[in-house]
PDB file of C-alpha atoms in Angstrom:
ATOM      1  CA  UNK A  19       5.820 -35.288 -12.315  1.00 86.00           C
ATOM      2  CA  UNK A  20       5.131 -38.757 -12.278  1.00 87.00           C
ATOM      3  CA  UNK A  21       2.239 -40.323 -14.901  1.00 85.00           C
ATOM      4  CA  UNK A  22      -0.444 -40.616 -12.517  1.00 83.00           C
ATOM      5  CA  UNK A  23      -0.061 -36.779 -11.643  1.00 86.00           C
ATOM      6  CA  UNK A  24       0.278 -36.322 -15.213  1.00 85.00           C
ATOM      7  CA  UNK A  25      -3.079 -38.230 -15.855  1.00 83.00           C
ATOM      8  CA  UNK A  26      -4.934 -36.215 -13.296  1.00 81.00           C
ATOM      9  CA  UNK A  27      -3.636 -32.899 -14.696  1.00 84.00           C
ATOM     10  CA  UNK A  28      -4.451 -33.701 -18.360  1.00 85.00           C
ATOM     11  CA  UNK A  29      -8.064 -34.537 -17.173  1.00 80.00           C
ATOM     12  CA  UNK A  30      -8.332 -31.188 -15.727  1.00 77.00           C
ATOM     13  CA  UNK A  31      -7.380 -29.463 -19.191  1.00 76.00           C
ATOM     14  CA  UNK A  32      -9.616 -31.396 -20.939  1.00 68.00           C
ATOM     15  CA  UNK A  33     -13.529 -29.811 -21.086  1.00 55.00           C
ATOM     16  CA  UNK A  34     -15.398 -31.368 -23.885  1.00 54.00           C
ATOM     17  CA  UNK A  35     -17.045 -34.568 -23.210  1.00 65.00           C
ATOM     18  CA  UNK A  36     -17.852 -37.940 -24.756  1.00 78.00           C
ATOM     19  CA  UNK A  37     -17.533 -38.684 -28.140  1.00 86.00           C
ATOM     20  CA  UNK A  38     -16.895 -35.162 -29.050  1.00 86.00           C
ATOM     21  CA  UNK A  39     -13.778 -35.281 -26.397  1.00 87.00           C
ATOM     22  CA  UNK A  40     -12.776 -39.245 -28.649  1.00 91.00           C
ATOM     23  CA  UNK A  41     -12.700 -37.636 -32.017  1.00 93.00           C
ATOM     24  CA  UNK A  42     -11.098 -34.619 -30.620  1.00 92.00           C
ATOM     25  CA  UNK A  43      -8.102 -36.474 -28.646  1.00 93.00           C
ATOM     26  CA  UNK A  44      -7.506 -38.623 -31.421  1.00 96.00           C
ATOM     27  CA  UNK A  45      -7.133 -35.865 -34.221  1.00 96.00           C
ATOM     28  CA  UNK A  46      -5.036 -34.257 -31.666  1.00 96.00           C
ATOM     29  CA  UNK A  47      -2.410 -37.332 -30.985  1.00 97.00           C
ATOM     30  CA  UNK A  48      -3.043 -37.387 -35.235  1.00 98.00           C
ATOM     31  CA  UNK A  49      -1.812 -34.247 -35.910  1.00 97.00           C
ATOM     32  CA  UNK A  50       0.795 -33.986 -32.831  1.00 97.00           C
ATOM     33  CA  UNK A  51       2.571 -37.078 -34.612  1.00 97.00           C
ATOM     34  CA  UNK A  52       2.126 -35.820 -38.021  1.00 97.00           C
ATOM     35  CA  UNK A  53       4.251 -32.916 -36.415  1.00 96.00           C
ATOM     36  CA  UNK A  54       7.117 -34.966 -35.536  1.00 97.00           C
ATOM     37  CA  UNK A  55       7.334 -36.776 -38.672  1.00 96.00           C
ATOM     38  CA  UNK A  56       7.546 -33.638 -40.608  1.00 95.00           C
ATOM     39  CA  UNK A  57      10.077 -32.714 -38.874  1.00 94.00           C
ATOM     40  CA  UNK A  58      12.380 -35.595 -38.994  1.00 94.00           C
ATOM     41  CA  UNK A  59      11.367 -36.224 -42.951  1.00 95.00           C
ATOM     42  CA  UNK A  60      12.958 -31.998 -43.053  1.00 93.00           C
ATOM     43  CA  UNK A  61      15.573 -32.985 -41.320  1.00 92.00           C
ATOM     44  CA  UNK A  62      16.660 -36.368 -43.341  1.00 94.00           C
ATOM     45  CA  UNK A  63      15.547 -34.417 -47.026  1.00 95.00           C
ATOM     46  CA  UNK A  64      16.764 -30.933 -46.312  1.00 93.00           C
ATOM     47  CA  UNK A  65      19.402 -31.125 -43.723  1.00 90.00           C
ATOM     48  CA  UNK A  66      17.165 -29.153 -41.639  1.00 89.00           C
ATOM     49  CA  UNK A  67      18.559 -28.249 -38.247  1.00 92.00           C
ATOM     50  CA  UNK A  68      16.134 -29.755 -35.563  1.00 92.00           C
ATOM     51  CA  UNK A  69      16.990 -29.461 -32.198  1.00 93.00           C
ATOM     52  CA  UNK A  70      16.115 -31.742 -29.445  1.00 93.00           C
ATOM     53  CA  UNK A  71      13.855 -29.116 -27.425  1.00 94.00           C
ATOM     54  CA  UNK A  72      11.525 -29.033 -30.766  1.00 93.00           C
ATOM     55  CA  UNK A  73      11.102 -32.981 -30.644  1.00 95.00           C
ATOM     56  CA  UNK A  74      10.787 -33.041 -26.784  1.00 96.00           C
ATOM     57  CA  UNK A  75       8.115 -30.229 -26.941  1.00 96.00           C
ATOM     58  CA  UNK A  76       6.151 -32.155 -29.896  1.00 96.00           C
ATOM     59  CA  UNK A  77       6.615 -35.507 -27.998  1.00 97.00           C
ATOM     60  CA  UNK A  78       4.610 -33.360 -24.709  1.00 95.00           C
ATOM     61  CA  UNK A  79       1.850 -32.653 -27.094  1.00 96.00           C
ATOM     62  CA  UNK A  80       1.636 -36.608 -28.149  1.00 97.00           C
ATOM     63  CA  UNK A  81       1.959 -37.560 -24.173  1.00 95.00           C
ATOM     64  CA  UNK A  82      -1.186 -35.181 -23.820  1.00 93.00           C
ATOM     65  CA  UNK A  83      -3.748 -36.388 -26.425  1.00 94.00           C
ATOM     66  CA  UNK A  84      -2.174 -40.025 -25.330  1.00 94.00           C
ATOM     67  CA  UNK A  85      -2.962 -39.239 -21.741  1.00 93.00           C
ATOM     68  CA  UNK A  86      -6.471 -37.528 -22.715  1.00 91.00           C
ATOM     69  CA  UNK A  87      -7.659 -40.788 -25.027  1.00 93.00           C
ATOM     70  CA  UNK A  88      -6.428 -43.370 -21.647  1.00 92.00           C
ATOM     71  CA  UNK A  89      -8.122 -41.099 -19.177  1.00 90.00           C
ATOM     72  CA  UNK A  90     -11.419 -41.331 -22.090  1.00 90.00           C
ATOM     73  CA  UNK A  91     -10.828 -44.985 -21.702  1.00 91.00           C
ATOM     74  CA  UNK A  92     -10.413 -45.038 -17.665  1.00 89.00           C
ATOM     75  CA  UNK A  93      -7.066 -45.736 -17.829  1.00 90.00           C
ATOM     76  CA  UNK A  94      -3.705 -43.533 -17.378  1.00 88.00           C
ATOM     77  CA  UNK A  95      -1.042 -43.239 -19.415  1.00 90.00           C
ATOM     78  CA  UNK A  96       1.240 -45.528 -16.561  1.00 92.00           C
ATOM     79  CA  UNK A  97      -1.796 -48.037 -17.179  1.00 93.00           C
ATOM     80  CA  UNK A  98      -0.528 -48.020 -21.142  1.00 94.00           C
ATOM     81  CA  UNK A  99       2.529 -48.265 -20.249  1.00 94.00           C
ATOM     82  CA  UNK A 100       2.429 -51.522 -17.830  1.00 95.00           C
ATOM     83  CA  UNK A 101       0.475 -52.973 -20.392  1.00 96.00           C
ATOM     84  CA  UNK A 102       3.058 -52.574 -23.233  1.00 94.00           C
ATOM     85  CA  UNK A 103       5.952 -53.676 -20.956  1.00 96.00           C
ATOM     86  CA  UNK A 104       4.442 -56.785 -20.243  1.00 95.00           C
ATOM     87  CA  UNK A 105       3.236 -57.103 -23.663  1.00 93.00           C
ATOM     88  CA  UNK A 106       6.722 -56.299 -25.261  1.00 93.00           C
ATOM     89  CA  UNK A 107       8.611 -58.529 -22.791  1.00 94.00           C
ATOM     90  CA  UNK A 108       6.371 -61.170 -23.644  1.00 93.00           C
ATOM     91  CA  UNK A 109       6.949 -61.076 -27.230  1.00 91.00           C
ATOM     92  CA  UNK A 110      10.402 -60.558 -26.682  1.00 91.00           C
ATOM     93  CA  UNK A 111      10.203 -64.531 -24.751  1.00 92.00           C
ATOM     94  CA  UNK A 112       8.747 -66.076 -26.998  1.00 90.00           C
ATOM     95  CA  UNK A 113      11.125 -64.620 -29.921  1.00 89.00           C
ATOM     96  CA  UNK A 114       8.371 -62.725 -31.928  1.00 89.00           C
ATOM     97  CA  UNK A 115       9.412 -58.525 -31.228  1.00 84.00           C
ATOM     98  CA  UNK A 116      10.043 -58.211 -34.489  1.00 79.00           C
ATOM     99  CA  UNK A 117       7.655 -58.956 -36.854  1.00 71.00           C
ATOM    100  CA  UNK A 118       4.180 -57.471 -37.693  1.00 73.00           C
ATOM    101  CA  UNK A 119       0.404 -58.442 -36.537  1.00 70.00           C
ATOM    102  CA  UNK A 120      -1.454 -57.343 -32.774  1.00 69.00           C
ATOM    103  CA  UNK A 121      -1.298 -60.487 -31.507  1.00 69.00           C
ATOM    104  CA  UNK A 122       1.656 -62.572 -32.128  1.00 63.00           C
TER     105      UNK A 122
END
């Protein structure tokens, strides 16, 4: 499935609207990541076992809410990722990936 398909699908799972549908994506993609970093943190403190379908299946949940908050913003996720390409390519140019601050 390619992004756009993926955009258009997401919107159709989606049923609450405005800024009800905002807050709710964005405690979703919140909690989604939270997910992932507890796992990893169990994994580097405990030596817990995590297996790659467990990160893949939490890194679905992320592309969701991340879909659901472009769509909010009528965009797609390919959209958000075009943008950071060019954005990361451009930074890479001019010699400034690494470092911190939006717009450098």
């Amino acid at each position: 499935m390619n992004t756009q398909d993926y955009s258009y699908w997401v919107e159709g799972k989606i049923v609450t609207e405005g800024q009800t549908r905002l807050v709710e994506n964005t405690l979703g993609l919140m909690g989604e990541t939270g997910e992932i970093a507890e796992k990893i943190k169990k994994m580097l403190r405990d030596d817990t076992k995590v297996s790659k379908d467990d990160i893949i299946k939490e890194l679905g949940d992320v592309a969701f809410y991340l879909t659901a908050i472009a769509n909010y913003f009528d965009s797609s996720l390919s959209d958000v990722l075009e943008v950071n390409v060019a954005k990361l390519d451009d930074r890479a140019k001019r010699g400034v990936i690494r470092g911190s601050g939006d717009n450098r």
